[in-house]
Coordinates of C-alpha atoms and ligand atoms in Angstrom, one line a residue:
X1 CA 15.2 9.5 19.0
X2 CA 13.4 6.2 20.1
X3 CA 14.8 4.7 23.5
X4 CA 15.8 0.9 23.6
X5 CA 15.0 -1.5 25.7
X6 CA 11.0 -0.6 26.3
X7 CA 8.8 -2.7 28.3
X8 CA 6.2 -1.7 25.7
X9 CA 6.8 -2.3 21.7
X10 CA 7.2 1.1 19.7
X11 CA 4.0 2.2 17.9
X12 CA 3.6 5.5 15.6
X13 CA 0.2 4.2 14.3
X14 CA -2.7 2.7 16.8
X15 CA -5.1 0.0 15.6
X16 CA -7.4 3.3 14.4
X17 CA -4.7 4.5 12.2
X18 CA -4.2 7.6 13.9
X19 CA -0.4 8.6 14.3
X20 CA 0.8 8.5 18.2
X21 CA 4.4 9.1 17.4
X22 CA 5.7 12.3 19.2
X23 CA 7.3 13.5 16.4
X24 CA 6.9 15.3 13.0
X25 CA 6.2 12.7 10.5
X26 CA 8.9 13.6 7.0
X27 CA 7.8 11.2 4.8
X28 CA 6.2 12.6 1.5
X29 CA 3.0 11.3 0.4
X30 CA 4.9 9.6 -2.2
X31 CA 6.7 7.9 0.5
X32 CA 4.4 6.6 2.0
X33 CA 2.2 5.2 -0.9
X34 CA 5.2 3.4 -2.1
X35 CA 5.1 1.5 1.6
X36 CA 1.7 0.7 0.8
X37 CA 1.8 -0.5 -2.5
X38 CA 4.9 -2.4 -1.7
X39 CA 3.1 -4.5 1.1
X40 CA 0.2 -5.1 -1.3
X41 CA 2.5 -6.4 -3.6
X42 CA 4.4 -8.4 -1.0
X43 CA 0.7 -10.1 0.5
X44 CA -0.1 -10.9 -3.6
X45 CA 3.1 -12.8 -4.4
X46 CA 2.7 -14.7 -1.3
X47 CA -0.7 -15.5 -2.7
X48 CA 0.8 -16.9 -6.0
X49 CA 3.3 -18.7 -4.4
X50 CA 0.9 -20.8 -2.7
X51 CA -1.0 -21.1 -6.3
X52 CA 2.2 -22.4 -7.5
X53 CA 2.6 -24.8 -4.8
X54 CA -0.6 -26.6 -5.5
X55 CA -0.5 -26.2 -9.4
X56 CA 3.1 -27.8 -8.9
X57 CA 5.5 -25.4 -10.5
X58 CA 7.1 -25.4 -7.4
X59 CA 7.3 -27.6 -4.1
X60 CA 8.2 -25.4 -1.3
X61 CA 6.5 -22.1 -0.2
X62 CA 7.4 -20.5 3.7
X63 CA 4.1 -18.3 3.8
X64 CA 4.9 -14.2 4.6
X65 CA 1.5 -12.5 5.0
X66 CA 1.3 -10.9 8.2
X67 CA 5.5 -10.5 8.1
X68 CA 4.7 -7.4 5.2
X69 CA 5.1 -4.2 7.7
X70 CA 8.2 -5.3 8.9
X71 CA 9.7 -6.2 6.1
X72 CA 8.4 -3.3 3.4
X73 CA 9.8 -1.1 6.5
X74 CA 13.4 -2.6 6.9
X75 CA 13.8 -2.3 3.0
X76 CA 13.2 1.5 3.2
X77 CA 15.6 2.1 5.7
X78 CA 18.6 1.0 3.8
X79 CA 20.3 1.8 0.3
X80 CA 19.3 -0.9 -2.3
X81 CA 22.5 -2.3 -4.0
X82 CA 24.9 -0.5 -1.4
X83 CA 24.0 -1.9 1.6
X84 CA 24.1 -6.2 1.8
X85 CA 21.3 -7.9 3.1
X86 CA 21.2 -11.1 4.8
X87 CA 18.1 -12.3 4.7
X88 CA 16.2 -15.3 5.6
X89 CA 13.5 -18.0 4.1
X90 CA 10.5 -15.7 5.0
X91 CA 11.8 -12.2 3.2
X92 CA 10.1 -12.1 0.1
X93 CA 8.3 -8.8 0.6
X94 CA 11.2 -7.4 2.1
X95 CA 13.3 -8.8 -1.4
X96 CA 10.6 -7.2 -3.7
X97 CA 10.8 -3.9 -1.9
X98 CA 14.6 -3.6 -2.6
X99 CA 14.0 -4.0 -5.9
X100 CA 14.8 -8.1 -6.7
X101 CA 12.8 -8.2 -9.7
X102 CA 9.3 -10.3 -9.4
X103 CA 10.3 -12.5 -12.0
X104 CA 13.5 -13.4 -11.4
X105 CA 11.7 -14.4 -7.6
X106 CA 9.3 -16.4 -9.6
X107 CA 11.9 -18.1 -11.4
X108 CA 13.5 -18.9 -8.4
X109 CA 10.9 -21.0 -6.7
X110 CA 10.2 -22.8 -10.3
X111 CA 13.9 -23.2 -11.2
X112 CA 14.0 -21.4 -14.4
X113 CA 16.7 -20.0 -16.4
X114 CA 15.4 -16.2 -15.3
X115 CA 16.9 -17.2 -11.4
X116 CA 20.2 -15.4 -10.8
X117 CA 21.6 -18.3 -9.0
X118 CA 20.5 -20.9 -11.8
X119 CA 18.1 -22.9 -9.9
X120 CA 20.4 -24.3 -7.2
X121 CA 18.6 -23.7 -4.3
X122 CA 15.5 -24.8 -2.6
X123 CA 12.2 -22.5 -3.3
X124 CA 12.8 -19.2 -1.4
X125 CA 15.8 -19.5 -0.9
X126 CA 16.8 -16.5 -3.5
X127 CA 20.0 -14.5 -3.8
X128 CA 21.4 -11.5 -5.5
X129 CA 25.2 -10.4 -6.5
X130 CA 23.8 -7.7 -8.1
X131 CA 21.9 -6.3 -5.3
X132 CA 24.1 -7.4 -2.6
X133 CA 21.5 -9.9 -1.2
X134 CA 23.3 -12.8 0.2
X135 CA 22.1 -15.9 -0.8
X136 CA 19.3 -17.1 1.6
X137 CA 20.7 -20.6 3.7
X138 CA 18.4 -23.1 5.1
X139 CA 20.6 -23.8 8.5
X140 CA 18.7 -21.4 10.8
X141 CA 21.0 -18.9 11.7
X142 CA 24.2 -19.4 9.6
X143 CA 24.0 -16.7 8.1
X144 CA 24.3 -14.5 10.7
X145 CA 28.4 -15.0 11.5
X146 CA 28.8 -14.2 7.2
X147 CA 26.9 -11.0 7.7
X148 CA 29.2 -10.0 10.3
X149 CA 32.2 -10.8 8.4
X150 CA 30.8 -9.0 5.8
X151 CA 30.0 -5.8 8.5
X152 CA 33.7 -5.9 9.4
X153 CA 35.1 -5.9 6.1
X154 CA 32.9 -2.7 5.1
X155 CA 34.0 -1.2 8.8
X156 CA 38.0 -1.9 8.2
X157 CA 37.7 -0.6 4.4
X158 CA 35.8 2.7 5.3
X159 CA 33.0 1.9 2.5
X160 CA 29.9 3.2 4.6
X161 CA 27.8 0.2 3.9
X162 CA 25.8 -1.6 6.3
X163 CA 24.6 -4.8 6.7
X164 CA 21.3 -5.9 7.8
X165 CA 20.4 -9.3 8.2
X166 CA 17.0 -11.2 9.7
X167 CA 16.0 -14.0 11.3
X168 CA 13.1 -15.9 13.0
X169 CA 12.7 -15.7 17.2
X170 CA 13.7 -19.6 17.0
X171 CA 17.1 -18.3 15.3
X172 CA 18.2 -16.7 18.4
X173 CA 18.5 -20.3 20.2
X174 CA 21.3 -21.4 17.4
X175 CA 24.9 -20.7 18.7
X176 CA 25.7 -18.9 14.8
X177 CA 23.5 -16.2 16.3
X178 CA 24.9 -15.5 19.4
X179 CA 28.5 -15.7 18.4
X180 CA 27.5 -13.4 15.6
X181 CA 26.4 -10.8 18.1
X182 CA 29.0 -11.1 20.7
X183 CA 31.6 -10.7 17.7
X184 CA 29.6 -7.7 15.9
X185 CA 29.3 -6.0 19.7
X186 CA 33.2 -6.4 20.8
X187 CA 34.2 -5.0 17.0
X188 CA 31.4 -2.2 16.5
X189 CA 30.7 -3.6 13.5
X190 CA 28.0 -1.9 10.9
X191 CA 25.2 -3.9 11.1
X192 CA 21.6 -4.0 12.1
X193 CA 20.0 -7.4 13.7
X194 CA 16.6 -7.8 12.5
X195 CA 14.6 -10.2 14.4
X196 CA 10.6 -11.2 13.0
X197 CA 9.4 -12.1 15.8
X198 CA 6.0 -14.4 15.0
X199 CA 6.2 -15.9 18.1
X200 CA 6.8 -19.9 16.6
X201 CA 9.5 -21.9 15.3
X202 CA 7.8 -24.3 13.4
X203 CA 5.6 -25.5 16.6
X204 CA 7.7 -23.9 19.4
X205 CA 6.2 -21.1 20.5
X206 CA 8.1 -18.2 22.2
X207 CA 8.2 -19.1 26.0
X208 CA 9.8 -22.5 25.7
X209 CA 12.3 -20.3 22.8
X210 CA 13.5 -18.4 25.4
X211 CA 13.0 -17.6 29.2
X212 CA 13.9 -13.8 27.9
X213 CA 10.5 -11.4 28.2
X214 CA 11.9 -9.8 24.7
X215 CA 14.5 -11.3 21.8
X216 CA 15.7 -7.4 22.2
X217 CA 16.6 -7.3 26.0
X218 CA 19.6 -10.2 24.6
X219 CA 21.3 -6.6 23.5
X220 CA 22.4 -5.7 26.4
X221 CA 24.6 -9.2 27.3
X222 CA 26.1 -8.0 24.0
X223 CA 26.8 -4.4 24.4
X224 CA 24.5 -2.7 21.9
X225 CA 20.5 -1.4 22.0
X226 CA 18.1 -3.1 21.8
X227 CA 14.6 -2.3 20.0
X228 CA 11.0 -4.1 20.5
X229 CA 9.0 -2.7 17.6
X230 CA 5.2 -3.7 16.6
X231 CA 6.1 -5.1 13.5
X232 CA 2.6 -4.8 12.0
X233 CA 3.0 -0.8 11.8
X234 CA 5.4 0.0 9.3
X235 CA 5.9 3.2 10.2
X236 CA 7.6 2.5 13.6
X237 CA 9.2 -0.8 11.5
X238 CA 10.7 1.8 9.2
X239 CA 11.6 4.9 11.8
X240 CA 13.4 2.5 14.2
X241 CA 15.3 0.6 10.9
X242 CA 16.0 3.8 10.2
X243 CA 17.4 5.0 13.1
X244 CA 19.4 1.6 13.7
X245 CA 20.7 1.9 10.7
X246 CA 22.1 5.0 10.5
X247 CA 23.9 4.4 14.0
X248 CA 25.8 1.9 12.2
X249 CA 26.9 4.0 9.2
X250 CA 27.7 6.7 11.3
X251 CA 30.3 4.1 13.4
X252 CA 27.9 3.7 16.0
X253 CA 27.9 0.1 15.9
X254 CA 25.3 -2.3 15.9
X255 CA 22.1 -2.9 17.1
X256 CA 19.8 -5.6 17.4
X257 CA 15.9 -4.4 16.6
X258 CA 12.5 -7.4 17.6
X259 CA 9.8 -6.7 15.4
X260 CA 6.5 -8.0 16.6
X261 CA 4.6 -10.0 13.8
X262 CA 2.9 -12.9 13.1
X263 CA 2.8 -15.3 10.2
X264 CA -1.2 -16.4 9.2
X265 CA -0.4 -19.2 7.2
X266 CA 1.4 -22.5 8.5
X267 CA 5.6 -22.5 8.8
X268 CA 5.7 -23.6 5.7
X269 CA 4.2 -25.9 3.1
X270 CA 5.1 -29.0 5.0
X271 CA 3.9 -28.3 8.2
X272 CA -0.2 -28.0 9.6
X273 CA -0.2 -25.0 12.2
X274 CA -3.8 -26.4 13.5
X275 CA -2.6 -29.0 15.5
X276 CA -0.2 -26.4 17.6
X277 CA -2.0 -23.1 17.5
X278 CA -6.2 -21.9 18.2
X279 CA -7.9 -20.8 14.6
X280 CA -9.1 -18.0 17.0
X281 CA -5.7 -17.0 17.6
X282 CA -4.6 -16.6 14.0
X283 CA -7.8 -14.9 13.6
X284 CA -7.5 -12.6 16.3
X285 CA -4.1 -11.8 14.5
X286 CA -5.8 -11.1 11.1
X287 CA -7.9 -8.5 12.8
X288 CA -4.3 -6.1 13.5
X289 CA -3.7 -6.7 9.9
X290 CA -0.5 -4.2 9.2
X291 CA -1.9 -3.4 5.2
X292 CA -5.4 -2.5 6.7
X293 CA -4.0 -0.3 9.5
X294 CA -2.1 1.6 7.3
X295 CA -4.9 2.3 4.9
X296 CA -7.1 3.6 7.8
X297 CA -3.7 5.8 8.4
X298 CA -3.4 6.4 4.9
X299 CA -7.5 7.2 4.5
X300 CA -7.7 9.9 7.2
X301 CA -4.9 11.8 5.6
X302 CA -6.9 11.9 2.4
X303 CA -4.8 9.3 1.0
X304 CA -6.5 6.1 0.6
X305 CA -10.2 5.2 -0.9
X306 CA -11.6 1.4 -1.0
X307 CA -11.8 2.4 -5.0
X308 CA -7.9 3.5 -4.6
X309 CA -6.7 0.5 -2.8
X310 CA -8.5 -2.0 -5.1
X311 CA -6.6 -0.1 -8.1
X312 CA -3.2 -0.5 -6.5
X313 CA -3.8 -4.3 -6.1
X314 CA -4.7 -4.2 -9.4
X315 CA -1.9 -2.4 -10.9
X316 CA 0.1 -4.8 -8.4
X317 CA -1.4 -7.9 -9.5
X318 CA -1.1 -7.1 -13.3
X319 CA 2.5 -6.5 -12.6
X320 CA 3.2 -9.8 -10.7
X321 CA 1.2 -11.9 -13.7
X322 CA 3.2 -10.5 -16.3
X323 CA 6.5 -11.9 -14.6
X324 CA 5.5 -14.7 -13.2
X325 CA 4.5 -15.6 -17.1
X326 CA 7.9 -14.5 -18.7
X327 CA 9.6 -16.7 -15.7
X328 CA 7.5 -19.8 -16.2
X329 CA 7.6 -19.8 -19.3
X330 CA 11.2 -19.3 -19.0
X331 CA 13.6 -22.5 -20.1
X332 CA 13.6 -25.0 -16.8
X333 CA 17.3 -24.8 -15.8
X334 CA 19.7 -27.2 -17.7
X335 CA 20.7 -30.0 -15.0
X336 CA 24.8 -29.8 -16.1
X337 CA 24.3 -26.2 -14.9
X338 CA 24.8 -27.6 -11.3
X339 CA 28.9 -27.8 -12.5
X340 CA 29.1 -24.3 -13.1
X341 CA 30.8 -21.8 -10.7
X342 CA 32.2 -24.4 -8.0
X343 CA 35.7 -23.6 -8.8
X344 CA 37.0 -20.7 -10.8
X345 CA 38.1 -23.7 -13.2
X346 CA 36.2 -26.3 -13.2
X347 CA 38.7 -29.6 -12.0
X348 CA 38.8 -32.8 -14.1
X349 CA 36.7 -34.8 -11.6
X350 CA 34.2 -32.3 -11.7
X351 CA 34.4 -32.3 -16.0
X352 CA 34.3 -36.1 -15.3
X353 CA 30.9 -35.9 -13.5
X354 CA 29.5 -33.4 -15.9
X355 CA 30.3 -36.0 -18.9
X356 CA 28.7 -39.1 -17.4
X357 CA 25.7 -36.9 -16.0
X358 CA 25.2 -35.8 -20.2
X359 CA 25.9 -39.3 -21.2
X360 CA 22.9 -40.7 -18.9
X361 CA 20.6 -37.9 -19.9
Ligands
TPP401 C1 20.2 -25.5 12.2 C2 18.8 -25.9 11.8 N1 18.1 -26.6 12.7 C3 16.8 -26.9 12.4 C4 16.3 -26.5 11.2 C5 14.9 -26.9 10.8 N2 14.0 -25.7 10.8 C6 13.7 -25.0 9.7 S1 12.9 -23.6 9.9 C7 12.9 -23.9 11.6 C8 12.2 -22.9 12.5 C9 12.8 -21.5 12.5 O1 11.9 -20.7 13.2 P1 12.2 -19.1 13.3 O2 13.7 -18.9 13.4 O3 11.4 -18.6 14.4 O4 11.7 -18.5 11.9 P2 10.2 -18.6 11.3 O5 10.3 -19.8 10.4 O6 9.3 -18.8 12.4 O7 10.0 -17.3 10.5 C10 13.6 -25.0 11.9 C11 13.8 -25.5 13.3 C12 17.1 -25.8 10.3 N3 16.7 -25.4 9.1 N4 18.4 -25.5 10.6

């Protein structure tokens, strides 16, 4: 359906909201309120991570809001718990939309006994067995070559899974990520490359990133399409996800899709974005906003009020306050937990450290 390789990034919504895509739209209404209220919910736990931050129940926040199109559109496009994700530091809209429960994301950043992977890694950096989301890696771009391992494995055993794993534009300078591609092109293996494109890597911005007009035109050195997307319309986020996607399940191979966004808040929580980027240029950005031009999409098909949008991020924020209270109040996690899981059996040097660590506490 959608060509790769366009000069121009696909759209199906314009900054009106008015649908430009040159095809029948088959999402229900119920479809497409559930992207809405997802990215509502996605731009509201950013907000209480960064509440957290400077309350100190946790020490590390990499802000999302501006990423939410993108991601609440790649989490539609694949089967939650069949499909693995690889995700990366910035996915926490695209985690909630598959279904990672809010509290056990809360407990996560605050290292609470409610995290799945019992506080052992940095704030966002979550992971899920049961949901087949890989846990997330700081290294930028090492988790790429895992995913497809994990692509291959699913291709050789016939299971119909795909993988879909994301990254930043400065993650397509590591070697990981190139290797990853060349591999996943030569083998055909299942899996979708999703880049979020915000234009910076920390301070670098794009054009000293790569001398490449688009992350997507990289495709073709590896033998599969390539998609540039406006990441701030989650409809084109989720038809071309979609589309890529089912490519690979259908043996197609893989595909590597840019999505256009930009992140409003600084990298992270340790870095000031004013002293690299124009306040006028983050503001400029606000102004394409991907939750407000879907509610102008949403409003002229009868969809969306003001009153009906302030009741969803109400209903959204009541939600995210109840679980952020059951996982903060949550048990902080025991520190001998750190010796569970290493080995199958734990070895006596291992039992030796636990004993002395117990002894000191
Ligand atoms: C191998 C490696 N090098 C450097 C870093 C430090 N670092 C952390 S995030 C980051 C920038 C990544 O930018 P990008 O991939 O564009 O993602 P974004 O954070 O912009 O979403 C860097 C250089 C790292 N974590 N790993």
């Amino acid at each position: 359906m959608f060509q790769p390789f366009t000069e121009e990034p696909i759209r199906l919504i314009d900054e009106k909201g008015n649908w430009i895509g040159d095809f029948e739209l088959d999402l229900s209404e119920d479809a497409l309120l559930t992207l809405y209220r997802n990215m509502v919910a996605g731009r509201l736990l950013d907000e209480r991570y960064i509440v957290l931050l400077r309350t100190g129940k946790t020490s590390f926040v990499a802000p999302a809001a501006g990423h939410e199109a993108a991601q609440v559109g790649m989490a539609a496009a694949i089967r939650p718990g069949f499909d693995w994700v690889f995700p990366y530091y910035r996915d926490k809209t695209l985690l909630l939309s598959l279904g990672y429960p809010a509290e056990q994301l809360f407990a996560q950043m605050a290292g609470t006994v409610l995290d799945p992977n019992k506080g052992r890694q940095m704030p966002e950096h979550p992971g899920h067995k049961d949901l087949n989301v890989f846990t997330v890696a700081s290294p930028i771009a090492s988790h790429v070559v895992p995913a497809v391992g994990a692509a291959l494995s699913m291709k050789f055993q016939g299971t119909g899974q795909v993988v879909l794993t994301t990254f930043g534009d400065g993650a397509t300078s590591e070697g990981d990520w190139h290797a990853g591609l060349n591999f996943a092109g030569v083998q055909g293996a299942p899996i979708v490359f999703a880049a979020e494109n915000n234009r910076y890597a920390i301070s670098v911005d794009f054009s000293k990133q790569s001398a490449s007009a688009r992350i997507a035109d990289k495709a073709h050195a590896y033998g599969m399409p390539g998609y540039v997307v406006d990441g701030m319309d989650v409809l084109a986020s989720y038809y071309v996800m979609r589309e890529a996607v089912s490519r690979a399940r259908e043996g197609l191979g893989p595909a590597l899709v840019e999505l256009l966004v930009y992140r409003y808040g600084p990298h992270s929580s340790a870095d000031d974005d004013s002293v690299y980027r124009p306040k006028e240029e983050v503001e400029a950005w606000k102004k394409k906003d991907p939750i407000t031009r879907f509610e102008r999409f949403l409003e002229k098909r009868k969809l969306w009020t003001p009153e009906f949008g302030e009741q969803v991020r109400d209903e959204e924020r009541k939600k995210l306050e109840a679980a952020e209270e059951k996982a903060l109040s949550a048990q902080a996690v025991p520190p001998e937990w750190m010796f569970d899981d290493v080995y199958a059996e734990r070895p006596w040097h291992l039992e030796e450290q636990k004993r002395i660590l117990l002894e000191e506490l």
